[in-house]
Coordinates of C-alpha atoms in Angstrom, one line a residue:
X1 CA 48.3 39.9 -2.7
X2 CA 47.9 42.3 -5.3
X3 CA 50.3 41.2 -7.7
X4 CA 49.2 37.6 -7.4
X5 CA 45.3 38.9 -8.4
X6 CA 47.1 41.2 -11.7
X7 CA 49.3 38.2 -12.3
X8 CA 46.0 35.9 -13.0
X9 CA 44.6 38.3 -15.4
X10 CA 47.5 37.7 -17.8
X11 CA 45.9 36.4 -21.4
X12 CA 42.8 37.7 -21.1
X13 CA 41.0 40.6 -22.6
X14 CA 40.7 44.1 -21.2
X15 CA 37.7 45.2 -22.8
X16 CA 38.9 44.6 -26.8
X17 CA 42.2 44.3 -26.3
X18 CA 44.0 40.8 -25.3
X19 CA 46.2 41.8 -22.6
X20 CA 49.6 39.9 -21.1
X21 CA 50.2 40.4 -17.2
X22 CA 54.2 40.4 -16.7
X23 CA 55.8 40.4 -12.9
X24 CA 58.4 43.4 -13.1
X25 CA 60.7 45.4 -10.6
X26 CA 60.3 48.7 -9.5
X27 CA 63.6 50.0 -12.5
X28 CA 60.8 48.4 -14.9
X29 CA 58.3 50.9 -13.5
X30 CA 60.6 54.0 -13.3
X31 CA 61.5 53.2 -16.7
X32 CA 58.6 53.2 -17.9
X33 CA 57.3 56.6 -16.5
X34 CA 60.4 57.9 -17.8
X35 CA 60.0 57.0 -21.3
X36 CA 56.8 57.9 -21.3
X37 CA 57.6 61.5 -19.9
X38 CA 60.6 61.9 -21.9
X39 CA 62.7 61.4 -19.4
X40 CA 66.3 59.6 -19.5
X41 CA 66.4 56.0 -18.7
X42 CA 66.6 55.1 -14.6
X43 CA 69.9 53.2 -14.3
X44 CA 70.7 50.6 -11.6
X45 CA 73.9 50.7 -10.7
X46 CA 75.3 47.1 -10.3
X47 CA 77.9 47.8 -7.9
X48 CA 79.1 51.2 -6.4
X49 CA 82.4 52.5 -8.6
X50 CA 84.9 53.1 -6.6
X51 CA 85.5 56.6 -5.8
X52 CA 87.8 57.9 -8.5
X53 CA 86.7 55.6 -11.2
X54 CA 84.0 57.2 -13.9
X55 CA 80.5 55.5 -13.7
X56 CA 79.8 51.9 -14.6
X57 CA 76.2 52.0 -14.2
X58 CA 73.9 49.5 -16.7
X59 CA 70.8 49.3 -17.9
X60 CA 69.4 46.4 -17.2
X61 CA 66.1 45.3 -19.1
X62 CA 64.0 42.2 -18.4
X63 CA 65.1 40.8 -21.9
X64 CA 68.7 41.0 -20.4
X65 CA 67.8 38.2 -18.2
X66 CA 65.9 35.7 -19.8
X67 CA 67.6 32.7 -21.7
X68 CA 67.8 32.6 -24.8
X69 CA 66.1 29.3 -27.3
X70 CA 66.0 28.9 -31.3
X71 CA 62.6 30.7 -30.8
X72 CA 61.4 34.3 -30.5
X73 CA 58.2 35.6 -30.0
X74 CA 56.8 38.4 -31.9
X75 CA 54.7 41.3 -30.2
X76 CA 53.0 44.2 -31.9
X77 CA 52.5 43.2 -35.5
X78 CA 50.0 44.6 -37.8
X79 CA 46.8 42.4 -38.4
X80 CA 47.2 41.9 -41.7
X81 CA 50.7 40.7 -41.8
X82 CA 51.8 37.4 -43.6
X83 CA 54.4 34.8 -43.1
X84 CA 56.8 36.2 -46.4
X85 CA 56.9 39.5 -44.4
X86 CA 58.0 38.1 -41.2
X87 CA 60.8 36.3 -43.5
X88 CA 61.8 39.2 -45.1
X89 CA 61.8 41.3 -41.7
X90 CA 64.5 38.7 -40.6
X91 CA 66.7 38.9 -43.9
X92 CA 70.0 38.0 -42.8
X93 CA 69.1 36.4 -40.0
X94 CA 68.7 32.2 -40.8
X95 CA 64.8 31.8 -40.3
X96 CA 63.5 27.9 -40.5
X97 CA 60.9 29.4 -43.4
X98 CA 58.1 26.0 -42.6
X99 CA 58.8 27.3 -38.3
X100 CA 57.3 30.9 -38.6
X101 CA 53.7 30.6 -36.8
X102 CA 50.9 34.2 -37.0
X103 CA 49.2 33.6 -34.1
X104 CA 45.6 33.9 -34.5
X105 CA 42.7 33.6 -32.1
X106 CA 39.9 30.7 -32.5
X107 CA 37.9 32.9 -34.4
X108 CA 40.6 33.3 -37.1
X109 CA 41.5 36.8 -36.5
X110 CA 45.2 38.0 -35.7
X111 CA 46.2 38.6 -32.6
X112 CA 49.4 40.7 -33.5
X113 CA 51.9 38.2 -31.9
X114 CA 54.0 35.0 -34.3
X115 CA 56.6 33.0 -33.0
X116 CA 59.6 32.5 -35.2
X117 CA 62.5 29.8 -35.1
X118 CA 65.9 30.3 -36.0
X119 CA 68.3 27.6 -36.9
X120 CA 70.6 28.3 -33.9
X121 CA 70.3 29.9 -30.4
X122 CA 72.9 32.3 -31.8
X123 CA 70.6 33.2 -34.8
X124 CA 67.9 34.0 -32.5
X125 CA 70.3 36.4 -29.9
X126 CA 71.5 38.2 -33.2
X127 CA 68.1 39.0 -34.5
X128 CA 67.0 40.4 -31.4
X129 CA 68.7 43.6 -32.8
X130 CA 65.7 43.9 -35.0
X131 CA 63.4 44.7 -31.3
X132 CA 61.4 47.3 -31.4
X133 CA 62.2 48.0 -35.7
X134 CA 58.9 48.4 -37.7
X135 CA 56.6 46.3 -40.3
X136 CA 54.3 48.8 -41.8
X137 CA 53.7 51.3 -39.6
X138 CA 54.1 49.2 -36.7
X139 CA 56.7 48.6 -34.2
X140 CA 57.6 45.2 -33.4
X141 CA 59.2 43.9 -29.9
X142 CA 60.7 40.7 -29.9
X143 CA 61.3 38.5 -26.8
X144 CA 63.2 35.1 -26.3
X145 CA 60.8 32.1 -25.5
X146 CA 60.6 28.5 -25.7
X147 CA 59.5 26.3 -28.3
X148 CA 56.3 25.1 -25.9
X149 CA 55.0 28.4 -25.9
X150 CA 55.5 28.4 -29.8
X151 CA 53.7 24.8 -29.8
X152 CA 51.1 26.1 -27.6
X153 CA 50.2 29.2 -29.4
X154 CA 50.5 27.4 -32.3
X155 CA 47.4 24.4 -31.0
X156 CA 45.5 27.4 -30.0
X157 CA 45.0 28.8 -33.5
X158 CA 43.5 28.0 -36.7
X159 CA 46.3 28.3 -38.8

């Protein structure tokens, strides 16, 4: 019942800050207490080895399992940043340069987050290599999504 009460906070502001709620499993969590203590990542084995064989175990993240669109999503970009530097983040990578949304909030400030489109689904899975690589001072994390979030993000902003 708890879950289902954090899970209806997601979009909303937590004081200042807009704030996105994300069901997880309990690797997510250990994970994350991990990294933050300096710790080495849990791993989750996905089948016991056999006995003389060295281990296979995987890390397995979230982004592992989602599936994969001509659109990512953006999270963790400075305030001030513009459409050319998005583009130029993604050099090498074949952005559609008229489909690269800044999200902004209805008051016209930033909100930290764009979508971009790639010309292929393939495009897309190949610039996720650029997750958690910095603009400015700032890292970014990129995440697969669809082009109705994109669309929706895109109807809830000014520009």
């Amino acid at each position: 019942m708890q879950v289902e009460i954090a899970l209806q906070r997601d979009r909303h502001n937590m004081g200042r800050r807009y704030v996105e709620v994300f069901r997880s499993y309990k690797h997510d969590y250990y994970n994350a207490v991990a990294a933050d203590e300096g710790a080495y990542e849990y791993e989750v084995r996905a089948s016991p080895p056999p006995p003389t064989a060295p281990s296979r175990a995987k890390r397995f993240t979230e982004k592992d399992k989602l599936e994969y669109t001509e659109v990512l999503k953006m999270r963790g970009l400075p305030y001030s940043v513009n459409k050319p530097q998005i583009i130029d983040f993604f050099s090498g990578y074949k952005v559609i340069q008229g489909r690269v949304h800044v999200v902004s909030r209805p008051d016209g400030k930033a909100t930290g987050e764009a979508f971009v489109e790639f010309e292929t689904v393939e495009d897309a899975r190949r610039a996720m290599a650029k997750d958690k690589m910095s603009i400015g001072s700032r890292y970014v994390e990129l995440f697969p999504t669809t082009r109705e979030e994109a669309r929706r993000a895109e109807s809830r902003s000014r520009h």
